[in-house]
Coordinates of C-alpha atoms (C1' of nucleotides) in Angstrom, one line a residue:
Chain K
M1003 CA -26.8 -7.9 -4.7
R1004 CA -28.5 -9.2 -1.6
A1005 CA -32.2 -8.2 -0.5
A1006 CA -31.3 -7.1 2.9
P1007 CA -28.4 -4.2 3.4
T1008 CA -26.6 -6.9 5.2
I1009 CA -22.9 -5.5 4.0
L1010 CA -21.1 -3.3 6.5
H1011 CA -18.4 -0.9 5.4
L1012 CA -16.3 0.5 7.9
D1013 CA -14.0 3.5 7.5
M1014 CA -12.4 4.9 10.3
D1015 CA -12.4 8.8 10.3
A1016 CA -8.9 10.7 9.5
F1017 CA -7.6 7.5 10.8
F1018 CA -3.6 8.3 11.3
A1019 CA -4.6 11.9 12.3
A1020 CA -7.4 11.1 14.6
V1021 CA -4.9 8.2 16.3
E1022 CA -2.4 11.2 16.9
Q1023 CA -5.2 13.7 18.1
A1024 CA -6.3 10.8 21.1
A1025 CA -2.4 10.4 22.0
K1026 CA -1.7 14.0 22.3
P1027 CA -4.0 16.2 24.4
S1028 CA -2.4 19.3 22.9
L1029 CA -3.3 18.3 19.2
R1030 CA -7.1 18.0 20.0
G1031 CA -9.4 20.5 17.6
K1032 CA -5.8 21.5 15.8
P1033 CA -4.9 21.1 12.1
V1034 CA -2.8 17.8 12.3
I1035 CA -0.7 16.2 9.1
V1036 CA 0.6 12.9 9.4
G1037 CA 3.2 11.9 6.7
G1038 CA 7.2 12.2 5.6
L1039 CA 8.4 14.8 6.7
G1040 CA 11.4 14.9 4.5
P1041 CA 11.8 17.1 1.3
R1042 CA 10.0 14.6 -0.7
G1043 CA 7.1 13.7 1.8
V1044 CA 3.6 13.2 1.2
V1045 CA 0.7 13.6 3.1
A1046 CA -0.7 10.5 4.8
T1047 CA -3.8 11.7 6.8
A1048 CA -5.0 15.3 7.4
S1049 CA -7.2 15.9 10.3
Y1050 CA -10.7 17.4 9.1
E1051 CA -8.9 20.7 11.1
A1052 CA -6.2 20.6 8.5
R1053 CA -8.5 19.7 5.7
R1054 CA -10.3 23.1 6.1
F1055 CA -6.9 24.6 4.9
G1056 CA -7.5 22.7 1.6
V1057 CA -4.8 19.9 2.5
R1058 CA -5.6 16.4 1.2
S1059 CA -4.0 12.6 1.4
A1060 CA -1.4 12.3 -1.2
M1061 CA -0.6 15.9 -1.6
P1062 CA 3.0 16.8 -1.5
M1063 CA 4.1 17.8 2.0
A1064 CA 5.7 21.1 0.8
Q1065 CA 2.3 21.7 -0.5
A1066 CA 0.7 21.4 2.4
R1067 CA 3.0 23.5 4.7
R1068 CA 2.1 26.3 3.0
L1069 CA -1.6 25.6 2.7
A1070 CA -1.7 25.0 6.4
P1071 CA 2.1 26.6 8.1
N1072 CA 0.6 26.6 11.6
A1073 CA -0.6 22.9 11.7
A1074 CA 1.2 20.0 13.5
Y1075 CA 3.2 18.0 11.4
L1076 CA 3.9 14.4 12.5
V1077 CA 5.8 11.3 11.4
P1078 CA 3.5 8.1 11.2
R1079 CA 3.5 5.9 14.2
F1080 CA 2.5 2.2 12.5
T1081 CA 3.1 0.4 15.9
V1082 CA 0.3 2.7 17.2
Y1083 CA -1.9 2.1 14.2
R1084 CA -1.5 -1.3 13.8
T1085 CA -2.3 -1.8 17.9
V1086 CA -5.7 0.3 17.5
S1087 CA -6.6 -1.2 13.9
G1088 CA -6.3 -4.5 15.7
Q1089 CA -9.0 -3.4 18.1
V1090 CA -11.3 -2.3 16.1
M1091 CA -11.0 -5.5 13.6
E1092 CA -11.4 -7.6 17.0
L1093 CA -14.6 -5.6 17.6
L1094 CA -15.6 -6.4 13.7
G1095 CA -14.9 -10.2 14.3
R1096 CA -17.5 -10.5 16.6
L1097 CA -20.5 -9.6 14.4
S1098 CA -19.3 -11.8 12.2
P1099 CA -16.8 -14.6 11.1
L1100 CA -16.7 -12.8 7.5
V1101 CA -14.1 -9.6 8.0
E1102 CA -12.6 -8.3 5.0
P1103 CA -9.7 -5.8 6.3
L1104 CA -8.8 -3.6 3.1
S1105 CA -6.3 -1.7 5.2
L1106 CA -5.4 -0.6 8.8
D1107 CA -8.5 1.6 8.8
E1108 CA -11.2 0.0 6.5
A1109 CA -12.9 -3.2 6.6
F1110 CA -16.3 -5.1 5.2
V1111 CA -18.3 -7.4 7.2
D1112 CA -21.1 -9.7 6.1
L1113 CA -23.3 -8.9 8.7
E1114 CA -25.7 -11.7 7.5
A1115 CA -23.2 -14.9 7.9
G1116 CA -22.5 -13.7 11.4
G1117 CA -26.3 -13.8 11.8
A1118 CA -26.0 -10.4 13.2
A1119 CA -28.5 -8.5 11.0
Y1120 CA -31.2 -10.2 8.6
D1121 CA -33.3 -6.6 7.8
G1122 CA -32.6 -2.9 7.6
A1123 CA -33.7 -2.1 11.2
S1124 CA -31.3 -4.9 12.5
A1125 CA -28.5 -3.6 10.3
R1126 CA -28.7 -0.5 11.5
A1127 CA -28.9 -1.0 15.3
V1128 CA -25.6 -3.4 14.7
G1129 CA -23.9 -0.4 12.9
E1130 CA -24.8 1.9 15.6
R1131 CA -23.5 -0.1 18.5
L1132 CA -20.8 -0.8 16.4
R1133 CA -19.9 3.1 16.6
A1134 CA -20.3 3.3 19.8
D1135 CA -18.3 0.2 21.0
I1136 CA -15.7 1.9 18.9
R1137 CA -15.9 5.1 20.6
A1138 CA -15.7 3.3 24.2
V1139 CA -12.6 1.1 23.1
T1140 CA -10.2 2.9 21.0
G1141 CA -11.7 6.9 21.8
L1142 CA -12.2 7.3 17.8
T1143 CA -14.8 7.8 15.6
G1144 CA -15.8 5.4 12.5
S1145 CA -18.2 6.1 9.6
V1146 CA -20.5 2.8 8.8
G1147 CA -22.0 2.2 5.7
L1148 CA -24.6 -0.5 5.1
A1149 CA -26.0 -1.8 1.9
G1150 CA -26.9 -4.5 -0.3
S1151 CA -23.4 -5.2 -1.9
K1152 CA -20.2 -4.2 -1.3
M1153 CA -19.9 -0.9 -3.8
L1154 CA -23.1 0.3 -2.0
A1155 CA -21.5 0.2 1.4
K1156 CA -18.4 1.7 0.5
I1157 CA -20.2 4.7 -1.0
A1158 CA -22.4 4.7 1.9
S1159 CA -19.7 5.0 4.6
E1160 CA -18.4 7.7 2.4
E1161 CA -21.5 9.6 2.1
A1162 CA -21.5 8.8 6.1
K1163 CA -18.3 10.5 7.2
P1164 CA -17.2 12.0 9.5
D1165 CA -18.6 10.0 12.2
G1166 CA -22.0 9.1 10.8
L1167 CA -23.8 5.8 9.4
V1168 CA -25.8 5.7 6.1
L1169 CA -28.1 2.9 5.0
I1170 CA -28.8 2.3 1.1
E1171 CA -32.2 0.3 0.9
P1172 CA -32.1 -2.2 -1.4
G1173 CA -34.2 -0.9 -4.4
T1174 CA -33.1 2.6 -4.5
E1175 CA -29.4 2.4 -5.5
R1176 CA -30.3 3.0 -9.5
A1177 CA -31.6 6.2 -8.6
L1178 CA -28.9 7.1 -6.0
L1179 CA -26.3 6.5 -8.4
A1180 CA -27.5 7.6 -11.7
P1181 CA -26.6 11.5 -10.8
M1182 CA -23.1 10.9 -9.2
G1183 CA -19.8 11.5 -10.9
V1184 CA -18.0 8.4 -12.6
R1185 CA -15.3 8.7 -10.1
T1186 CA -17.6 7.6 -7.1
L1187 CA -18.1 4.1 -8.6
P1188 CA -14.3 1.9 -7.5
G1189 CA -12.0 1.5 -10.2
V1190 CA -12.5 4.9 -11.8
G1191 CA -9.6 6.9 -11.2
P1192 CA -8.3 10.5 -13.1
A1193 CA -7.5 8.3 -16.2
T1194 CA -10.6 6.7 -16.2
E1195 CA -12.3 9.8 -15.6
D1196 CA -10.4 11.4 -18.6
H1197 CA -11.1 8.6 -21.1
L1198 CA -14.9 8.8 -20.3
R1199 CA -15.3 12.4 -20.4
R1200 CA -13.5 12.7 -23.8
A1201 CA -16.6 10.3 -24.9
G1202 CA -18.9 12.6 -23.4
M1203 CA -19.8 10.5 -19.8
T1204 CA -19.6 12.2 -16.2
T1205 CA -22.2 10.8 -14.7
V1206 CA -23.0 7.4 -13.7
A1207 CA -26.2 7.2 -15.5
D1208 CA -24.1 8.2 -18.4
L1209 CA -22.5 4.8 -18.3
A1210 CA -25.8 2.7 -17.8
E1211 CA -27.0 4.7 -20.9
A1212 CA -24.1 3.8 -22.8
G1213 CA -24.4 0.3 -22.7
E1214 CA -21.7 -2.5 -21.9
D1215 CA -20.3 -2.8 -25.5
E1216 CA -19.7 0.8 -25.5
L1217 CA -17.9 0.7 -22.4
V1218 CA -16.0 -2.7 -23.4
R1219 CA -14.9 -0.9 -26.5
L1220 CA -13.9 2.5 -24.8
L1221 CA -11.8 0.6 -21.8
G1222 CA -11.2 -3.4 -22.3
K1223 CA -13.0 -6.2 -21.5
A1224 CA -12.6 -6.7 -17.6
H1225 CA -13.0 -2.6 -16.7
G1226 CA -16.0 -2.2 -19.2
A1227 CA -18.1 -4.9 -18.5
S1228 CA -17.4 -4.6 -14.4
L1229 CA -18.1 -0.6 -14.5
Y1230 CA -21.2 -1.6 -16.1
A1231 CA -22.5 -3.6 -13.8
M1232 CA -21.5 -1.3 -11.2
A1233 CA -23.4 1.8 -13.0
L1234 CA -26.4 -0.6 -12.8
G1235 CA -26.1 -0.9 -9.2
R1236 CA -25.0 -4.8 -9.7
D1237 CA -22.4 -6.1 -7.4
D1238 CA -22.0 -9.6 -6.4
R1239 CA -18.7 -9.6 -5.1
P1240 CA -18.7 -11.9 -1.8
V1241 CA -16.8 -10.6 1.7
V1242 CA -13.9 -12.5 1.7
A1243 CA -12.7 -13.2 4.9
E1244 CA -8.8 -14.0 4.4
R1245 CA -6.9 -13.3 1.1
D1246 CA -2.8 -14.3 1.2
A1247 CA -0.4 -11.6 0.1
K1248 CA 0.9 -12.2 -3.7
S1249 CA 3.7 -10.0 -3.3
V1250 CA 6.0 -8.4 -1.1
S1251 CA 7.9 -5.5 -1.7
V1252 CA 10.5 -2.5 -0.2
E1253 CA 11.0 0.9 -1.6
D1254 CA 13.0 4.1 -0.8
T1255 CA 12.6 7.3 -2.3
F1256 CA 15.9 9.3 -1.5
D1257 CA 16.0 12.8 -0.3
V1258 CA 18.7 13.4 -3.1
D1259 CA 19.0 11.9 -6.4
L1260 CA 21.5 9.1 -6.3
H1261 CA 24.2 9.6 -9.2
D1262 CA 26.7 7.1 -7.9
R1263 CA 26.5 3.7 -9.6
V1264 CA 28.2 1.9 -6.4
R1265 CA 25.9 3.6 -3.9
V1266 CA 22.9 2.6 -5.8
R1267 CA 24.0 -0.9 -6.4
W1268 CA 24.3 -0.9 -2.1
E1269 CA 21.2 0.6 -1.7
V1270 CA 19.6 -2.1 -3.9
E1271 CA 21.4 -4.7 -1.9
R1272 CA 20.2 -3.2 1.2
L1273 CA 16.4 -3.2 0.0
A1274 CA 16.8 -7.0 -1.1
E1275 CA 17.9 -7.7 2.3
R1276 CA 14.9 -5.8 3.7
C1277 CA 12.3 -7.6 1.3
V1278 CA 13.7 -10.9 2.4
R1279 CA 13.3 -10.2 5.9
R1280 CA 9.7 -9.6 5.5
L1281 CA 9.1 -12.4 3.1
R1282 CA 10.7 -14.9 5.9
A1283 CA 8.8 -13.1 8.6
A1284 CA 5.5 -14.0 6.6
G1285 CA 6.7 -18.0 6.5
R1286 CA 6.5 -17.3 2.7
S1287 CA 9.0 -17.9 -0.1
G1288 CA 8.9 -16.0 -4.1
R1289 CA 9.9 -16.9 -7.4
T1290 CA 10.3 -13.7 -9.1
V1291 CA 12.5 -11.2 -8.0
V1292 CA 11.4 -7.1 -9.5
L1293 CA 13.6 -4.2 -9.2
K1294 CA 11.9 -0.8 -9.7
V1295 CA 13.6 2.2 -10.7
R1296 CA 12.4 6.0 -10.7
R1297 CA 14.7 8.1 -12.5
Y1298 CA 15.3 11.7 -12.0
D1299 CA 12.3 12.6 -14.2
F1300 CA 10.0 10.1 -12.4
S1301 CA 9.9 7.7 -15.4
T1302 CA 9.8 4.8 -13.8
L1303 CA 10.6 1.0 -14.8
T1304 CA 10.4 -2.6 -13.3
R1305 CA 12.4 -5.5 -14.5
S1306 CA 12.1 -8.7 -13.1
E1307 CA 13.8 -12.4 -13.3
T1308 CA 11.9 -15.6 -12.3
L1309 CA 14.2 -18.2 -10.8
R1310 CA 14.1 -22.1 -11.3
G1311 CA 11.9 -22.4 -8.1
P1312 CA 11.0 -20.2 -5.1
T1313 CA 13.3 -19.1 -2.2
D1314 CA 13.8 -17.0 0.8
D1315 CA 17.6 -16.6 0.6
P1316 CA 18.7 -13.1 0.8
V1317 CA 21.6 -14.2 -1.1
V1318 CA 19.7 -15.2 -4.2
V1319 CA 17.4 -12.5 -4.0
R1320 CA 20.4 -9.9 -3.4
E1321 CA 21.9 -11.3 -6.4
A1322 CA 19.1 -11.5 -8.7
A1323 CA 18.2 -7.7 -8.1
A1324 CA 21.5 -7.1 -8.6
R1325 CA 22.0 -8.5 -11.7
L1326 CA 18.6 -6.8 -12.5
L1327 CA 20.4 -3.6 -11.7
D1328 CA 23.3 -4.1 -14.5
A1329 CA 21.0 -3.7 -17.1
V1330 CA 19.3 -0.2 -16.3
D1331 CA 20.7 2.9 -17.2
T1332 CA 20.9 5.0 -14.5
T1333 CA 22.2 8.4 -15.9
G1334 CA 20.8 11.4 -15.0
G1335 CA 20.1 10.1 -11.2
V1336 CA 17.8 7.6 -9.5
R1337 CA 15.0 9.1 -7.0
L1338 CA 13.6 5.5 -6.0
L1339 CA 14.5 2.1 -5.8
G1340 CA 12.3 -0.9 -4.6
V1341 CA 12.8 -4.5 -4.8
G1342 CA 10.2 -7.3 -4.5
V1343 CA 9.3 -10.6 -4.7
T1344 CA 6.1 -12.4 -6.6
G1345 CA 5.3 -15.9 -7.2
L1346 CA 4.4 -16.4 -3.5
A1347 CA 4.8 -19.9 -2.3
D1348 CA 4.0 -20.8 1.3
F1349 CA 7.2 -23.2 1.8
T1350 CA 10.5 -21.8 3.0
Q1351 CA 13.7 -22.8 1.7
E1352 CA 14.3 -24.9 4.3
D1353 CA 11.5 -27.3 3.7
L1354 CA 12.5 -27.3 0.0
F1355 CA 16.4 -28.2 1.2
A1356 CA 15.0 -30.8 3.6
Q1357 CA 12.9 -32.5 0.6
A1358 CA 16.2 -32.5 -1.8
T1359 CA 18.5 -34.2 0.7
A1360 CA 15.5 -36.3 1.8
G1361 CA 15.1 -37.9 -1.6
E1362 CA 19.0 -38.4 -2.4
Q1363 CA 18.9 -39.5 -5.7
A1364 CA 16.6 -37.0 -7.3
G1365 CA 19.6 -34.2 -6.2
A1366 CA 20.0 -33.2 -9.8
A1367 CA 16.6 -31.9 -10.3
D1368 CA 16.9 -29.8 -7.1
A1369 CA 13.9 -27.3 -7.8
A1370 CA 15.6 -24.8 -5.6
E1371 CA 18.7 -24.1 -7.6
V1372 CA 18.2 -20.7 -9.0
P1373 CA 20.4 -18.9 -12.1
G1374 CA 23.6 -17.7 -10.4
G1375 CA 22.5 -19.2 -7.3
A1376 CA 25.0 -19.1 -4.2
G1377 CA 24.1 -22.4 -3.1
G1378 CA 21.2 -22.7 -1.2
A1379 CA 22.5 -23.8 2.2
E1380 CA 24.9 -21.4 3.4
G1381 CA 22.7 -18.4 2.3
S1382 CA 20.6 -17.7 5.1
A1383 CA 23.4 -17.9 7.9
G1384 CA 23.8 -14.2 7.8
A1385 CA 20.1 -13.3 7.7
P1386 CA 18.9 -11.0 10.4
E1387 CA 16.1 -12.5 12.8
P1388 CA 12.5 -11.1 11.5
S1389 CA 11.2 -8.5 13.8
A1390 CA 8.1 -6.8 13.8
A1391 CA 9.4 -3.6 15.2
G1392 CA 12.3 -3.5 13.2
E1393 CA 10.2 -3.5 9.8
V1394 CA 8.5 -0.4 10.7
P1395 CA 9.5 3.2 9.2
Q1396 CA 9.4 5.5 11.9
G1397 CA 11.7 7.8 10.6
G1398 CA 14.3 6.7 13.4
A1399 CA 17.4 5.9 11.9
E1400 CA 17.9 2.6 10.4
A1401 CA 21.4 2.4 8.7
E1402 CA 23.6 0.3 10.7
V1403 CA 25.9 -0.3 8.4
P1404 CA 27.5 3.2 6.8
P1405 CA 26.7 3.6 3.0
P1406 CA 29.8 3.5 0.6
E1407 CA 31.6 7.0 -0.1
A1408 CA 29.1 9.0 -1.8
G1409 CA 30.0 10.0 -5.3
P1410 CA 30.7 13.5 -6.6
G1411 CA 27.5 15.4 -5.9
G1412 CA 26.1 13.4 -3.4
G1413 CA 26.9 16.1 -0.9
A1414 CA 24.1 15.8 1.6
E1415 CA 24.7 12.4 2.9
A1416 CA 22.3 12.7 5.6
G1417 CA 21.7 8.9 6.2
G1418 CA 20.0 8.5 2.4
G1419 CA 16.8 6.7 2.7
A1420 CA 13.3 7.6 3.3
G1421 CA 13.8 7.1 6.5
A1422 CA 15.3 10.6 7.0
G1423 CA 18.0 9.5 8.8
E1424 CA 19.2 12.7 9.8
R1425 CA 16.0 13.3 12.1
R1426 CA 17.0 11.4 15.1
W1427 CA 14.4 13.0 17.0
A1428 CA 11.3 12.9 14.6
A1429 CA 8.2 14.9 15.1
G1430 CA 5.6 13.1 16.6
A1431 CA 7.8 10.4 18.4
D1432 CA 7.3 8.9 21.4
V1433 CA 10.0 9.9 24.5
R1434 CA 10.9 9.4 27.7
H1435 CA 12.4 12.3 30.1
A1436 CA 14.3 10.9 33.6
V1437 CA 12.6 13.6 35.1
Y1438 CA 9.8 15.0 33.4
G1439 CA 8.3 11.5 32.3
A1440 CA 6.7 10.5 29.4
G1441 CA 6.6 13.1 26.2
W1442 CA 6.7 13.7 22.0
V1443 CA 8.8 15.3 19.9
Q1444 CA 7.3 18.4 18.7
G1445 CA 10.4 19.3 16.9
S1446 CA 14.2 19.7 16.6
G1447 CA 17.1 21.5 14.9
L1448 CA 19.9 23.0 15.8
G1449 CA 21.1 20.8 18.6
R1450 CA 18.1 21.2 20.3
V1451 CA 15.0 18.9 20.7
T1452 CA 11.3 20.6 22.0
V1453 CA 9.6 18.2 24.0
R1454 CA 5.5 18.2 25.0
F1455 CA 5.3 16.1 28.2
E1456 CA 1.5 15.0 27.9
E1457 CA -0.1 11.9 28.2
P1458 CA -3.4 10.7 26.3
W1459 CA -5.3 10.8 29.5
S1460 CA -3.7 13.9 30.6
A1461 CA -4.6 18.0 30.3
P1462 CA -2.5 19.3 27.4
G1463 CA 1.0 19.4 28.5
R1464 CA 3.9 22.0 28.8
V1465 CA 7.0 22.3 26.6
R1466 CA 10.3 22.2 27.4
T1467 CA 13.6 22.3 25.2
F1468 CA 17.0 20.1 25.3
R1469 CA 20.1 19.5 23.6
T1470 CA 19.7 16.6 21.3
D1471 CA 22.4 14.9 23.0
D1472 CA 20.6 15.0 26.9
P1473 CA 21.3 11.8 28.5
D1474 CA 17.8 12.2 30.3
L1475 CA 15.8 12.1 27.2
E1476 CA 15.6 8.6 25.3
P1477 CA 13.2 7.5 22.9
S1478 CA 10.6 5.2 23.9
G1479 CA 7.3 3.4 23.2
P1480 CA 4.0 4.7 22.7
L1481 CA 1.4 4.5 25.1
P1482 CA -2.4 3.3 25.0
L1483 CA -4.8 5.6 24.0
V1484 CA -7.4 4.4 26.8
P1485 CA -6.0 3.6 29.9
G1486 CA -6.7 -0.1 30.8
V1487 CA -7.0 -1.3 27.6
A1488 CA -4.2 -3.6 27.0
Q1489 CA -1.9 -3.3 23.7
S1490 CA -1.7 -6.6 22.3
P1491 CA -2.0 -6.2 18.5
S1492 CA -4.6 -8.2 17.0
A1493 CA -3.8 -11.4 14.9
T1494 CA -6.1 -9.7 12.2
V1495 CA -4.3 -7.3 11.1
P1496 CA -4.7 -6.3 7.4
T1497 CA -1.7 -7.3 5.1
S1498 CA -1.0 -3.7 4.0
L1499 CA 0.5 -1.3 5.9
S1500 CA -1.0 1.7 3.7
G1501 CA -2.3 4.9 4.9
E1502 CA -5.0 6.4 3.9
G1503 CA -4.6 7.4 -0.1
A1504 CA -7.8 8.1 -2.1
E1505 CA -9.6 9.7 0.5
G1506 CA -8.4 12.8 -0.4
R1507 CA -9.3 12.8 -4.1
S1508 CA -11.2 15.4 -5.7
R1509 CA -14.6 14.9 -7.0
P1510 CA -16.6 16.9 -9.5
Chain M
dT272 C1' 10.1 22.6 -2.4
dC273 C1' 5.7 18.9 -6.9
dT274 C1' 4.6 14.3 -6.7
dG275 C1' 5.3 8.0 -0.4
dG276 C1' 4.8 3.3 0.4
dG277 C1' 2.5 -1.2 0.0
dG278 C1' -0.5 -3.7 -2.3
dT279 C1' -4.0 -5.6 -6.2
dC280 C1' -5.8 -6.5 -11.2
dC281 C1' -5.4 -6.2 -16.1
dT282 C1' -3.3 -6.0 -20.8
dA283 C1' -0.3 -7.4 -24.5
dG284 C1' 3.6 -9.4 -26.8
dG285 C1' 7.0 -13.2 -27.9
dA286 C1' 8.3 -17.7 -26.5
dC287 C1' 6.9 -22.1 -26.3
dC288 C1' 4.4 -26.3 -26.5
dC289 C1' 0.5 -29.4 -28.4
Chain W
dT84 C1' 7.4 -22.7 -47.8
dC85 C1' 1.8 -18.8 -47.8
dT86 C1' 0.8 -20.5 -42.5
dG87 C1' -4.0 -22.9 -37.1
dG88 C1' -5.4 -22.1 -33.1
dG89 C1' -5.3 -22.6 -28.1
dG90 C1' -3.2 -22.9 -23.6
dT91 C1' 0.5 -21.0 -20.4
dC92 C1' 4.3 -18.9 -19.0
dC93 C1' 7.2 -14.5 -18.9
dT94 C1' 7.8 -9.6 -19.3
dA95 C1' 6.8 -4.8 -18.7
dG96 C1' 3.9 -1.1 -18.1
dG97 C1' -0.2 1.1 -16.8
dA98 C1' -4.3 1.9 -14.0
dC99 C1' -6.1 2.1 -9.5
dC100 C1' -6.7 1.4 -4.0
dC101 C1' -5.7 2.9 1.0

DNA sequence: TCTGGGGTCCTAGGACCC
DNA sequence: TCTGGGGTCCTAGGACCC
């Protein structure tokens, strides 16, 4: 809690949807919904036009389609979002060395640490200038909150949405918070809200009045104490520039529940390999392998195994994941599978192997040895090169290897995974036609694909339809949003690829 | 045609050690 | 053989966030 409102929180407005509208002139001013387009997809971001129909983040796509049947439904294009995010983060980096990204579209900045501002007036000027710069560089709008703490800066940016700036003068925060619902405070979700409501507390003032002991008794030591502090407007958490990731994981929800054990095992092994690819791309290794299984009834369980030492060997992780699966009952069907690695270390298996061979004597104590381990040396031979593009779930078909024969009931094979592999031409994807040039897929089906030919800086373009196997039509990369602005993803990209989840949560 | 994917932090019990 | 107390590690689950 500082005396001047020099902690800035930036939140881009309806980020994914806004990027799509910037890239696709025909969608400007129209309801746009970005998310998973498969039968089990959810909304990642809805444009403000779509929100008027009641569409919210994290809503099942099927429900969104009922509410806004005429909206444009697009698959997320993370590479573009990452590029634009990099441009925004670069602007933040000019304000201060202390920039803490929370996701692709959100970050805290400590303006005092950068000498960019020292009081309310200078902070406001920096905030407005930043919003103008973001608009100039990306063509998008962002909302800014300024306050003396992280919590209040975030609340302020929420109040500022869309396309605004709100500054909370230090000293006014308690009065400001008092009438607000408990959900306003970070860390209060549906469960805690319920819990508190049953105890008769619905506003922040109720929490402050209850006292710390009461909240600790109700919610536990850590949660209770931090909630009480926040209710009083106390928050001393510093802006932290870089935090190392503590886990890496991948998961897939299947369009149709999996029943065949052979198929389930095959998917687990694929996920393990994908997970290791990400791990190695980050230059890390991990010690604990986690398997996640969501069953047909949405009940979810995890099983984990801690190895004797950290590994980035795909064989070791795959075999550990397979062992964990052996102990899980999948009767009734599997909706989701996930594989993760935690207990991350900075070194890779090669380093350990080098160490072990260097210190020949101590060979027996090889730290990298693992239960059931396939020797460390040969394991990595078949590992695919880490490729940035390869990790991006853009909805394209990603299985190069055909899955084993599906068991009984596995009729609709259609490429399995969450990537919705059947959709060779995913809605929203960039394409290029030999004659008509750059465009994007508006829809496809029945052997036809509809493409709208337009570019970010062109007028709304016209639509043409082709056969899905038209040789003149090919997938292509994204175009820059603003002509002349280089498309090089910055190094300061948040660790998570998350969308915008909570912005749609309901408030009292 | 209900409920994604990637993370973080906390709790709690048992094992194990001193 | 009526009984300790603390610390750390491992596992599983849950809440929350974007």
